Coordinates of C-alpha atoms in Angstrom, one line a residue:
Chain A
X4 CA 24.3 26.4 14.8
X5 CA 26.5 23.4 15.1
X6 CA 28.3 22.1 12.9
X7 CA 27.2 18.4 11.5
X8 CA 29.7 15.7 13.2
X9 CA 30.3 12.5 11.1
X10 CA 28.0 10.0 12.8
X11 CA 29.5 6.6 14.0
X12 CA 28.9 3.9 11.8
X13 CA 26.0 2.1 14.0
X14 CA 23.9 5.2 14.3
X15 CA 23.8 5.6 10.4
X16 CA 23.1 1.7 9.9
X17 CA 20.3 1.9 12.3
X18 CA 19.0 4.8 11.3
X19 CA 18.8 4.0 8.2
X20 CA 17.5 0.1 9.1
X21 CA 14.4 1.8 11.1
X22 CA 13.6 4.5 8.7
X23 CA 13.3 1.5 5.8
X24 CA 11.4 -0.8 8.3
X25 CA 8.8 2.3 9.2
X26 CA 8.2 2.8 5.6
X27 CA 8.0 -0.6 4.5
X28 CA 5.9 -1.5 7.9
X29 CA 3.9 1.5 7.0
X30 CA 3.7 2.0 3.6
X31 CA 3.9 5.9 4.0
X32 CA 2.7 8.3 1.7
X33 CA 3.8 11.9 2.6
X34 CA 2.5 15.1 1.3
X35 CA 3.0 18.6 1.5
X36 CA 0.7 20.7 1.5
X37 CA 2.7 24.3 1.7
X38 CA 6.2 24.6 0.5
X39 CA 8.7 25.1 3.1
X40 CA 10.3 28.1 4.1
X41 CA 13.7 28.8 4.2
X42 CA 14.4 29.1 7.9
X43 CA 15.1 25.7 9.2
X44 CA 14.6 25.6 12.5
X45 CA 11.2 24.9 13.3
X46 CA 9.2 22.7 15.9
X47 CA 6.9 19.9 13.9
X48 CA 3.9 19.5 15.8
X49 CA 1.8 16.0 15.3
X50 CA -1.0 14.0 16.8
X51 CA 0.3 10.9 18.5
X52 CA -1.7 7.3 18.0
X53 CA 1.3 4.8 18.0
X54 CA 5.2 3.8 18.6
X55 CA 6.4 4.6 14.8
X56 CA 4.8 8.1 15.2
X57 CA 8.2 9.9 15.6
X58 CA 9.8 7.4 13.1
X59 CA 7.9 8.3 10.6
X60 CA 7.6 12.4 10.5
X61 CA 11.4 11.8 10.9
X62 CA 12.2 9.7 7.8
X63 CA 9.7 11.7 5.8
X64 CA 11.3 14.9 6.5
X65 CA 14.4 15.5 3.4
X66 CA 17.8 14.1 4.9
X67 CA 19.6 17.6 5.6
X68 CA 16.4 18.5 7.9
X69 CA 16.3 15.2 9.5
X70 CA 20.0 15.4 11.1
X71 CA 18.8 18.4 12.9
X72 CA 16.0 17.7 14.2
X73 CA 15.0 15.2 17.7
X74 CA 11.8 13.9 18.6
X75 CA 10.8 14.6 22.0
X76 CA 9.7 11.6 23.9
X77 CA 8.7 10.5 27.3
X78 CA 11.4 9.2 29.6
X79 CA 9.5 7.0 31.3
X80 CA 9.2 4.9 28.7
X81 CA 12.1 5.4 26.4
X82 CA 14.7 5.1 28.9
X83 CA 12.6 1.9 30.2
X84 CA 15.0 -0.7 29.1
X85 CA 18.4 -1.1 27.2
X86 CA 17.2 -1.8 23.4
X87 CA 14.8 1.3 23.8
X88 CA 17.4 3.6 25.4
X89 CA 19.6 2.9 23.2
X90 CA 17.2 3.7 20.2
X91 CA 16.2 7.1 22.1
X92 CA 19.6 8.3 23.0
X93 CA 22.0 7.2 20.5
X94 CA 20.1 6.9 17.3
X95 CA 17.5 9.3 17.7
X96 CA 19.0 11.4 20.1
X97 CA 15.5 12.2 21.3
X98 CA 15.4 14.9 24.0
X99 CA 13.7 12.9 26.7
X100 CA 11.4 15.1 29.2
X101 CA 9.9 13.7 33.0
X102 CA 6.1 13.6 32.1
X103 CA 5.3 13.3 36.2
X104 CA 5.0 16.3 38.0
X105 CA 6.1 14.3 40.9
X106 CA 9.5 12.8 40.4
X107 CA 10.5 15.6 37.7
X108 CA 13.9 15.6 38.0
X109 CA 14.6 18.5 34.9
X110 CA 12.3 21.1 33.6
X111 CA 10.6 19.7 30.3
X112 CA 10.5 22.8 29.1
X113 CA 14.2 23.8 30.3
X114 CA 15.4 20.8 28.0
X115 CA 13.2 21.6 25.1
X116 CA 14.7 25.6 25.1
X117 CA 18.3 24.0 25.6
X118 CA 17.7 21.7 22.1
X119 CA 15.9 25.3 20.3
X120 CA 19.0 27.2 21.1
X121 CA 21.8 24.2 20.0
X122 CA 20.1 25.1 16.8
X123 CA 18.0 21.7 16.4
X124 CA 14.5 21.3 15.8
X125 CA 12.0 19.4 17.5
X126 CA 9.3 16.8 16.4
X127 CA 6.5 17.5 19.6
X128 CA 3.2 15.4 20.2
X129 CA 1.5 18.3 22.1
X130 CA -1.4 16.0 23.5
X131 CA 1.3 14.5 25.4
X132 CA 0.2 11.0 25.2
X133 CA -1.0 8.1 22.3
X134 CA -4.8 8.3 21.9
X135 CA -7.0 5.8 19.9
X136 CA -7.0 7.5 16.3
X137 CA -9.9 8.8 16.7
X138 CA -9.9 12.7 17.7
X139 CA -7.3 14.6 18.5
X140 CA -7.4 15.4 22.2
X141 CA -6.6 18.8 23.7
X142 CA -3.0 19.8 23.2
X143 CA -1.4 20.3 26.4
X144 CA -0.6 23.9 27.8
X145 CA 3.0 22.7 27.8
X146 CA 3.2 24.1 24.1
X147 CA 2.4 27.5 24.7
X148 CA 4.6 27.9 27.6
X149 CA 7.2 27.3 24.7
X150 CA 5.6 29.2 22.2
X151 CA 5.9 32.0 24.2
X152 CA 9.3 31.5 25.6
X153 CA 10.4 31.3 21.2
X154 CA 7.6 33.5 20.1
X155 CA 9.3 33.6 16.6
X156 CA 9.8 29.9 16.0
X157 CA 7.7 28.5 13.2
X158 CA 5.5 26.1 14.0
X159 CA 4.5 23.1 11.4
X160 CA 1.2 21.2 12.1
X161 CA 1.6 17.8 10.7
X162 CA -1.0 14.9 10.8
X163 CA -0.5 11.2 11.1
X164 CA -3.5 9.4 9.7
X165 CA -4.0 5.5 10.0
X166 CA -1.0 4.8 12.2
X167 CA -3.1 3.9 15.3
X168 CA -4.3 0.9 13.0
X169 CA -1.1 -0.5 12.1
X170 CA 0.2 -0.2 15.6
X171 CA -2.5 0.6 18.6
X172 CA -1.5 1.1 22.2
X173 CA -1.0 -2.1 23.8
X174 CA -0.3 -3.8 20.6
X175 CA 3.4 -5.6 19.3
X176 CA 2.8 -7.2 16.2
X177 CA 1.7 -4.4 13.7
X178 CA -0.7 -5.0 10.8
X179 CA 1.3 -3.1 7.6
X180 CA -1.6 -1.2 6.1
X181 CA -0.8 2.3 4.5
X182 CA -0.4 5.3 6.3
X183 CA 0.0 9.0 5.3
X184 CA 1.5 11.8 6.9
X185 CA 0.6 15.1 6.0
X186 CA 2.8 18.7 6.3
X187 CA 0.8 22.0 6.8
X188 CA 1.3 25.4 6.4
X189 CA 3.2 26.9 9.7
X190 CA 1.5 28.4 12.1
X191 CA 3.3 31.1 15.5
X192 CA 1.8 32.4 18.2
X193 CA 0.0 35.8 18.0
X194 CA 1.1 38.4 19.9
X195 CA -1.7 38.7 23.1
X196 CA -3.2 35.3 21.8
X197 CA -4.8 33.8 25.1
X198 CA -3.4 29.8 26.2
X199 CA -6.4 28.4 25.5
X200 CA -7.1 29.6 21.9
X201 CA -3.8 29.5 20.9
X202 CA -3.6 25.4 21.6
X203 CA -6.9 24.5 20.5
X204 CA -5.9 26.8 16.8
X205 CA -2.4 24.6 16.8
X206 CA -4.8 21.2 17.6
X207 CA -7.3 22.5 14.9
X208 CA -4.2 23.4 12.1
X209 CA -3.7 19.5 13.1
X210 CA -6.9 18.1 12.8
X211 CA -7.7 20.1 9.4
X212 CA -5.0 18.2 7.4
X213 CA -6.8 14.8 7.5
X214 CA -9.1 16.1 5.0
X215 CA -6.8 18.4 3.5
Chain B
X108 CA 17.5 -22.2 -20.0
X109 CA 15.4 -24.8 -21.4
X110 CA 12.9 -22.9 -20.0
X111 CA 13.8 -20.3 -23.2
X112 CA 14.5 -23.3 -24.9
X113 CA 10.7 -23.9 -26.0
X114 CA 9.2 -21.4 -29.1
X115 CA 6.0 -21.0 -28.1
X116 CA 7.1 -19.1 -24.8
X117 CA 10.0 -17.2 -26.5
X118 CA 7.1 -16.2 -29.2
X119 CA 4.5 -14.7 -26.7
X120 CA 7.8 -12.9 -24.8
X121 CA 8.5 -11.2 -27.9
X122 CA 5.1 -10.5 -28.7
X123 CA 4.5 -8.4 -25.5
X124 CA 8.1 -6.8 -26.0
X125 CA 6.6 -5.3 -29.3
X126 CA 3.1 -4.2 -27.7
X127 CA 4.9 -2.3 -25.5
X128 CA 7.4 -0.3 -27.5
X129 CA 4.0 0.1 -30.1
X130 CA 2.4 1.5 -26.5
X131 CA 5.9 4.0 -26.0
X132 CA 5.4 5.0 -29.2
X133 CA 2.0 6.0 -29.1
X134 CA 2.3 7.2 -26.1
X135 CA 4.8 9.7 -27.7
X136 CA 2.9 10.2 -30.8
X137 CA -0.2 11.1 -28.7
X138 CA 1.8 13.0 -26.2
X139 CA 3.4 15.7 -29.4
X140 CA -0.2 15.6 -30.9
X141 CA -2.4 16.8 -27.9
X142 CA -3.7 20.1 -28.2
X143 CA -6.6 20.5 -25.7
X144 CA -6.2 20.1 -22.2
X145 CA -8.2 16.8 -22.1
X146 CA -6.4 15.4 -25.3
X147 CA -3.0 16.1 -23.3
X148 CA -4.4 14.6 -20.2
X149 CA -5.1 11.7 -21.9
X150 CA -2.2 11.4 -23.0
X151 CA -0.3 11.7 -20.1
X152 CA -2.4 9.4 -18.6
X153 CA -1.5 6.9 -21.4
X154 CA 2.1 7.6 -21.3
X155 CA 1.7 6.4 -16.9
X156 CA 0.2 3.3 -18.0
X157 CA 2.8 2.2 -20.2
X158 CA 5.5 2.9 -18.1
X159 CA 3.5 0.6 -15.8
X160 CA 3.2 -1.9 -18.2
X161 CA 7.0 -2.1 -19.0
X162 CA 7.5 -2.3 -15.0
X163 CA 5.6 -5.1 -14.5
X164 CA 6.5 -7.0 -17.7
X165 CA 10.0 -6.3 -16.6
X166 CA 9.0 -7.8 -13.2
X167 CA 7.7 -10.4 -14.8
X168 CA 10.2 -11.3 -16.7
X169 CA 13.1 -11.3 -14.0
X170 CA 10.2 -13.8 -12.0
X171 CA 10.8 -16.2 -15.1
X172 CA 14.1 -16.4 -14.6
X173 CA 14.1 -16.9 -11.3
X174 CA 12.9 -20.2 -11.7
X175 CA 9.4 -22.3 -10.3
X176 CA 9.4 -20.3 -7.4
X177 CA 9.5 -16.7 -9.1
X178 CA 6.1 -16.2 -9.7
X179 CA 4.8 -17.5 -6.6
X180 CA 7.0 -15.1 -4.9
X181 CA 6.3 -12.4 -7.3
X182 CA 2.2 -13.2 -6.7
X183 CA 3.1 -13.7 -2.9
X184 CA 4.0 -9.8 -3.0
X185 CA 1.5 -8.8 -5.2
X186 CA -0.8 -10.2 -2.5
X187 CA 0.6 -8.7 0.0
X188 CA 0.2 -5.0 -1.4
X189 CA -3.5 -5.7 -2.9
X190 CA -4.5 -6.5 1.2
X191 CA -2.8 -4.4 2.3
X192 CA -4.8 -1.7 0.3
X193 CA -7.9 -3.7 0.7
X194 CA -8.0 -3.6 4.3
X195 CA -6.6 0.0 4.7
X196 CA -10.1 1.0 3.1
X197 CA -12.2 -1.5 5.7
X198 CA -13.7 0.4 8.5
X199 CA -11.7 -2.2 10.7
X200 CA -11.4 -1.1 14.5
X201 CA -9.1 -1.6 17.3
X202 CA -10.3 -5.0 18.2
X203 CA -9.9 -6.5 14.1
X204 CA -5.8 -6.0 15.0
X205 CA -5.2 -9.4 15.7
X206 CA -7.1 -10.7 12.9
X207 CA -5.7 -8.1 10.9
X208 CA -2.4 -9.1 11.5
X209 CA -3.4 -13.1 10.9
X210 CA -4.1 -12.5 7.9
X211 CA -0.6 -11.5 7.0
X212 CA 1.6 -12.7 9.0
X213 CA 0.0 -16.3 9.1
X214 CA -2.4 -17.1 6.5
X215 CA -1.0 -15.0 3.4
X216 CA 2.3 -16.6 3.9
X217 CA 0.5 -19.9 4.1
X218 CA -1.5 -20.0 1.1
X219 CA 1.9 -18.9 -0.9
X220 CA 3.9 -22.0 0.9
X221 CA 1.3 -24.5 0.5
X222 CA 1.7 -23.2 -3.7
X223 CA 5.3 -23.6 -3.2
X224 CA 5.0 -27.7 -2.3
X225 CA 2.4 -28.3 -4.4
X226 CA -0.4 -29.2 -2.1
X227 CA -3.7 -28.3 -4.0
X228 CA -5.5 -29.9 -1.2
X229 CA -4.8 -27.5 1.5
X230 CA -4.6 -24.6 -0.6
X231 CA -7.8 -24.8 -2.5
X232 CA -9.6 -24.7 0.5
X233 CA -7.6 -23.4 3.7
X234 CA -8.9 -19.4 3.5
X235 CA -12.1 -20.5 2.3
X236 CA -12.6 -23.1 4.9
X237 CA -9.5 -22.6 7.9
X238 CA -9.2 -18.8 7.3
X239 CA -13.0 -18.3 7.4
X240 CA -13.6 -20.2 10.7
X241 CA -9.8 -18.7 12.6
X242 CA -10.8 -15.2 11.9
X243 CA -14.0 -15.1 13.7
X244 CA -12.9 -17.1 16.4
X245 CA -9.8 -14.4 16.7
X246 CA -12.0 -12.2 16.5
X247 CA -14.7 -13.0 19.2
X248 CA -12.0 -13.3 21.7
X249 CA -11.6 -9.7 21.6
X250 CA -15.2 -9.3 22.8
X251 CA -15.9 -6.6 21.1
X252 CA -19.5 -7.3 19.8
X253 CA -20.0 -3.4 17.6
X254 CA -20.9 -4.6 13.9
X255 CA -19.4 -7.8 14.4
X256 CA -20.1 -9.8 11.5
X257 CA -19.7 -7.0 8.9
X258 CA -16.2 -6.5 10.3
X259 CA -15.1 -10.2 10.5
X260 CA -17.0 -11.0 7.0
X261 CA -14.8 -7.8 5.1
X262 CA -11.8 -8.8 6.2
X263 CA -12.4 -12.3 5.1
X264 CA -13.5 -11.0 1.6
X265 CA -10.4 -9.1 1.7
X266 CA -8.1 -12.1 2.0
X267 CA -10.5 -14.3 -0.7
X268 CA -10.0 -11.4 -3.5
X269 CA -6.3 -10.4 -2.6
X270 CA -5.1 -13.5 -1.7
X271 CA -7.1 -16.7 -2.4
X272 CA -8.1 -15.7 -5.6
X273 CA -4.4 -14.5 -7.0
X274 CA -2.8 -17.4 -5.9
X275 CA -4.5 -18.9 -8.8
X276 CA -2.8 -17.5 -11.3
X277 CA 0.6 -19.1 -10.7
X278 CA -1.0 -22.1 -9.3
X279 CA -1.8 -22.9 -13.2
X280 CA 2.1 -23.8 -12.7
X281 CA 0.8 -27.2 -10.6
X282 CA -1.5 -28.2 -13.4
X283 CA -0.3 -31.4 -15.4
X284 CA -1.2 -31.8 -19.0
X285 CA -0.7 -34.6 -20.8
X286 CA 0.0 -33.2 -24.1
X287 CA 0.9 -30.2 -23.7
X288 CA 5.3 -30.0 -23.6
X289 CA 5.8 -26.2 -23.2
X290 CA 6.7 -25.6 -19.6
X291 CA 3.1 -23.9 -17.5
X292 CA 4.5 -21.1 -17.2
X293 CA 3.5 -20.4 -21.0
X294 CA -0.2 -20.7 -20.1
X295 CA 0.3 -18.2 -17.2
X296 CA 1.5 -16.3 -19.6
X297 CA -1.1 -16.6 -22.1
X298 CA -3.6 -15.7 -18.9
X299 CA -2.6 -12.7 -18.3
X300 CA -1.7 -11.4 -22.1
X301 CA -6.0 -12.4 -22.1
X302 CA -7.0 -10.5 -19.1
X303 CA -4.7 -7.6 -19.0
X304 CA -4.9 -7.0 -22.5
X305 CA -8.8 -7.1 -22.1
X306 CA -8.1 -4.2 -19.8
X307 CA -6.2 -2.3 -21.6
X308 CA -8.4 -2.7 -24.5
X309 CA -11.7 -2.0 -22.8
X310 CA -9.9 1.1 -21.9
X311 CA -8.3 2.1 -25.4
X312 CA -12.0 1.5 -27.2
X313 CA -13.9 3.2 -24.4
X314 CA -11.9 6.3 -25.1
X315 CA -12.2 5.9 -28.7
X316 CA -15.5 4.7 -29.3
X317 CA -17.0 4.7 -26.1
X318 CA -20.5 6.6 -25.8
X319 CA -23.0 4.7 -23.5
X320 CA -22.3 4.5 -20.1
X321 CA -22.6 0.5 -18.9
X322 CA -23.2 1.5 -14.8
X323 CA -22.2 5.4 -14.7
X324 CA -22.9 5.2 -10.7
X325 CA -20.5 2.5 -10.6
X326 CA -17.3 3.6 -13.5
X327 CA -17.3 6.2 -15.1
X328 CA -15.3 5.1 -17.7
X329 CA -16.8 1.8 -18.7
X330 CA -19.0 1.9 -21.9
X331 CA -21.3 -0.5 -23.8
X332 CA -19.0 0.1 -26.8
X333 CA -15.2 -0.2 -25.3
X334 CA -16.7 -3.5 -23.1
X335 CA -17.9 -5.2 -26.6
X336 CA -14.9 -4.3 -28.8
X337 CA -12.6 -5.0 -25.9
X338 CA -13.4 -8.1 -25.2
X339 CA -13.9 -9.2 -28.3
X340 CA -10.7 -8.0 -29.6
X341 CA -9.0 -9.7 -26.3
X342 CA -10.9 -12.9 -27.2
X343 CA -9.6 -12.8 -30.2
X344 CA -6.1 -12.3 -29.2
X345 CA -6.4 -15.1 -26.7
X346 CA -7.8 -17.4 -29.9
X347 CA -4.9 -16.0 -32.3
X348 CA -2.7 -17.6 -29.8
X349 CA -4.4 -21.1 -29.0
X350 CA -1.1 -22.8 -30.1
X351 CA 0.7 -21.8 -26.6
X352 CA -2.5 -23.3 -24.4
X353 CA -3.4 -26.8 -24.5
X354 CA -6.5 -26.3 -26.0
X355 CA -7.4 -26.0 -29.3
X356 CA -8.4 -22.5 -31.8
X357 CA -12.2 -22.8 -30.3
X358 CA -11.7 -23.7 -26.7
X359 CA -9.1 -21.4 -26.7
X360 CA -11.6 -18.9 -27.7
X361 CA -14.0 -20.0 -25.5
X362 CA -11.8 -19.9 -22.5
X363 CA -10.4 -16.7 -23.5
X364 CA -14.3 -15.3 -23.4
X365 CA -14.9 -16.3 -19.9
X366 CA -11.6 -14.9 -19.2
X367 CA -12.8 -11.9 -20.2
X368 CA -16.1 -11.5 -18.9
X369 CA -14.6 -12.9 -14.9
X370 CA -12.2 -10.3 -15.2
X371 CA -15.2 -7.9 -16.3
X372 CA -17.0 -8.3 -13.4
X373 CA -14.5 -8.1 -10.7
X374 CA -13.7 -4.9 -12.3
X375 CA -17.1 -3.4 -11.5
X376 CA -17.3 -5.6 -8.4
X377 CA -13.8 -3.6 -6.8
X378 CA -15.4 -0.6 -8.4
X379 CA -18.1 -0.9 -6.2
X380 CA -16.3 -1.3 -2.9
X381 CA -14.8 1.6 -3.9
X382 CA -17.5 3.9 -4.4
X383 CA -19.0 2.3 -1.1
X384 CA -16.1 3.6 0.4
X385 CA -16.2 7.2 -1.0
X386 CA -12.5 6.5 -3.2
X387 CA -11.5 6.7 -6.5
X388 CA -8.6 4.2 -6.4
X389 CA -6.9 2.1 -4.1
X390 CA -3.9 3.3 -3.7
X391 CA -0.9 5.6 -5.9
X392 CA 1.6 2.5 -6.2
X393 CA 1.2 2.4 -10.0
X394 CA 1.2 4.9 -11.6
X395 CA -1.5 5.9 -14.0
X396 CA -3.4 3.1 -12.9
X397 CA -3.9 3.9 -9.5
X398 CA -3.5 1.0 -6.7
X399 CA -2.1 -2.7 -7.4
X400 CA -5.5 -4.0 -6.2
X401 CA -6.9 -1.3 -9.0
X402 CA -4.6 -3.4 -11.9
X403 CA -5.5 -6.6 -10.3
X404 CA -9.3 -6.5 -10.3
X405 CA -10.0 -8.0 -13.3
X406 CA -7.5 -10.8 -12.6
X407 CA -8.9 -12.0 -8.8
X408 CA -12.1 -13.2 -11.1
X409 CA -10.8 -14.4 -13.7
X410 CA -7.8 -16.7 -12.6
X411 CA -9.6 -18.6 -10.4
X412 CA -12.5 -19.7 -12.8
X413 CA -9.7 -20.5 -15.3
X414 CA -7.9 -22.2 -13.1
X415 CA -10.6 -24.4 -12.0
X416 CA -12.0 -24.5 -16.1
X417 CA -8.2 -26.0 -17.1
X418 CA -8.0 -28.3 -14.0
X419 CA -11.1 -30.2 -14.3
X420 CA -11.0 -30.4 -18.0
X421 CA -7.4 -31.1 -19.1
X422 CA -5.2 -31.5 -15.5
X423 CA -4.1 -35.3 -14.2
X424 CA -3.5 -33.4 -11.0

């Protein structure tokens, strides 16, 4: 595991400025609903309805988790423009993945192993893209590919409820209603589990903790 | 200050300063005494609400000394959080965003300025007149026709209960009384010892005393008994303390009655909404008490009827 480097002073003033922001912005409750276990590592997995998604598992996870763990994020968008690739690289240090098959230039799931095995954990919206809030659409077989490749890495279903009102797709300006973002228990892969139940279990896991 | 300088104010300060340490020291009395499960959840429950009560007295009180402008600011906030829980519980969709977002970026703000310079005209009637025709037309430019007036008309009522209606209470700041030399602020004060104190006594009497249920579909906590002795008590407070208003022991009383009962009503009225909406409060921001807008209720009814009451019987403004 790497050892924790003392981070510049504009990485901890903005992280700290956007974390602040996301919960005022969002008025965030966040519950847990099992206690955490004492292995560290893990991959959080959440549905994805707006921007402040990542922003806001991250600053509700306790401060010693959160400087070990990256969202991951689409490059395409993040590394679109200066202000936003800044965010994603130097605050965030988000792994960025290619989400086109066609100009892939790295492996998504080469750079998602390299992040596991530096010891860091990673914050994963398996349906791959924002949806409307609604349902939760089908989580993409990307995720059992590296479920199988870590087979014991704990994997934490969290769910982001209200978000896609506060910021929709296509929207700027948010509307700051309250949000909550709920932790589950963790869930692995079974040994022999096929693709297809495997990802719709880890959606379901998901989807269960908006009533929870 | 010479805004310390006057007796009357100084006298109803104190006065809450000792109701609340009383409170803390029930609270502790009750909280050593419980034996059953429900006595100590009672208790516990009291002991939430008056650490809630000495927060925002405290808040309150640092408002005060901030000068005119601190309790428009501190309402201006309070506004803020009570929409902000109102609409999270409206079944808004995607196209009531820009609405939405109106309301609190452009007209919230508004009403709060237009307090700051005084103008009565605008802000007595810009949500209900403005607001009410903007957010429609915002609204049909989405073209989204699905439930389309029951989406435009509940965020509207949101802004008139968490916004129009509790920007009265420190708009009795603008009122101008000849006769009456403490600084307004004293009557604001007096307000909401009436109202919130109604509360809290409606709730101390139901649990004491309370037996019949007034609308058990609605509250299950309000009773015939703990509405009559606590508004009667608070009506009696309010008269016990005519010499801070500008009206005399009976109007006093009088005004301190419909007070009451306003704040009453918008009690059972947010009590609806919420059962409408299948929740039991509107949010966890105070604790023991639930939501802001949960604390507020009784206040969005009551502080514009007094407000008007005080204007068009005693203001030159």
């Amino acid at each position: 595991m790497k050892t924790p480097v003392a981070e510049p002073l504009d990485v901890r003033v903005g992280v700290w400025l956007l974390v602040w922001l996301a919960r005022l912005l969002t008025g965030v409750q966040v519950r847990w609903m099992a206690p955490l276990s004492n292995v560290r590592q893990r991959i959080y997995l959440a549905n994805h309805t707006s921007h402040l998604d990542a922003l806001v598992v991250w600053g509700a996870l306790p401060q010693a988790l959160r400087r070990m763990t990256r969202p991951v994020a689409a490059r395409d968008y993040w590394d679109a423009d200066p202000v936003r690739r800044y965010l994603a690289q130097r605050v965030f240090r988000a792994v960025l993945i290619d989400r086109s098959r066609e100009h892939r230039q790295s492996d998504p799931l080469r750079d998602m192993l390299d992040a596991l095995d530096e010891g860091l954990s990673l914050i994963l919206f398996p349906e791959g893209t924002r949806g409307p809030g609604e349902a939760i659409a089908p989580f993409r077989p990307g995720l059992y590919r590296l479920a199988r490749a870590r087979a014991d890495m704990e994997l934490l279903p969290v769910h982001l409820a209200n978000l896609s009102r506060i910021l929709p797709k296509g929207s700027i300006v948010p509307t700051p209603l309250l949000s909550r973002v709920t932790f589950g228990a963790p869930i692995r892969l079974e040994p022999g589990e096929s693709p297809d139940s495997f990802l719709e279990r880890a959606r379901r896991a998901v989807e269960a903790l908006a009533d929870a | 200050m010479s805004l310390f300088g006057h007796p009357e104010l100084i006298r109803l300060l104190l006065g809450v300063l000792a109701l609340l340490v009383g409170c803390s020291l029930v609270g502790f009395v009750l909280r050593a005494r419980a034996l059953s499960p429900e006595a100590r959840a009672t208790a516990v429950n009291f002991v939430a609400r008056t650490y809630a009560w000495w927060i925002m007295a405290g808040l309150f009180a640092l408002a005060l000394l901030a000068g005119r402008l601190g309790p428009i600011i501190l309402f201006a906030l309070v506004s803020f959080l009570a929409l902000r829980e109102f609409l999270t519980l409206t079944p808004t969709t995607a196209s009531d965003h820009c609405a939405m977002a109106c309301t609190f970026f452009l007209v919230a703000p508004a009403q709060y300025a237009l307090l700051a310079i005084h103008w009565y005209g605008l802000y007595s009637i810009m949500i209900p007149v403005y607001a009410f025709l903007l957010l429609p037309a915002v609204n049909v430019l989405q073209g989204d026709t699905a439930r389309f007036l029951e989406r435009t008309a509940a965020v509207q009522w949101a802004l008139m209960a968490s916004v129009y209606a509790i920007s009265y209470a420190p708009a009795l700041l603008d009122l101008t009384i000849p006769g009456y030399e403490t600084p307004p602020v004293t009557l604001l004060v007096w307000f909401l010892i009436v109202v919130q104190g109604s509360d809290f006594l409606q709730y101390v009497f139901g649990k004491l005393v309370g037996r019949r249920k007034i609308a058990p579909l609605l509250s299950p906590s309000k009773t015939w008994e703990g509405f009559a002795a606590g508004i009667g008590a608070a009506s009696l407070a309010g008269t016990a303390l005519w010499w801070a208003t500008p009206f005399g022991p009976w109007r006093a009383a009088l005004m301190a009655l419909i007070i009451t009962l306003m704040g009453f009503l918008g009690g059972l009225t947010m009590s609806a909404i919420k059962r409408d909406r299948g929740v039991k409060d509107f949010g966890t921001l105070v604790s023991g008490h639930g939501g802001v807008l949960d604390r507020i209720d009784s206040l969005c009814f009551s502080a514009p009827v007094f407000f008007h009451l005080t204007r068009y019987f005693y203001s030159t403004t």
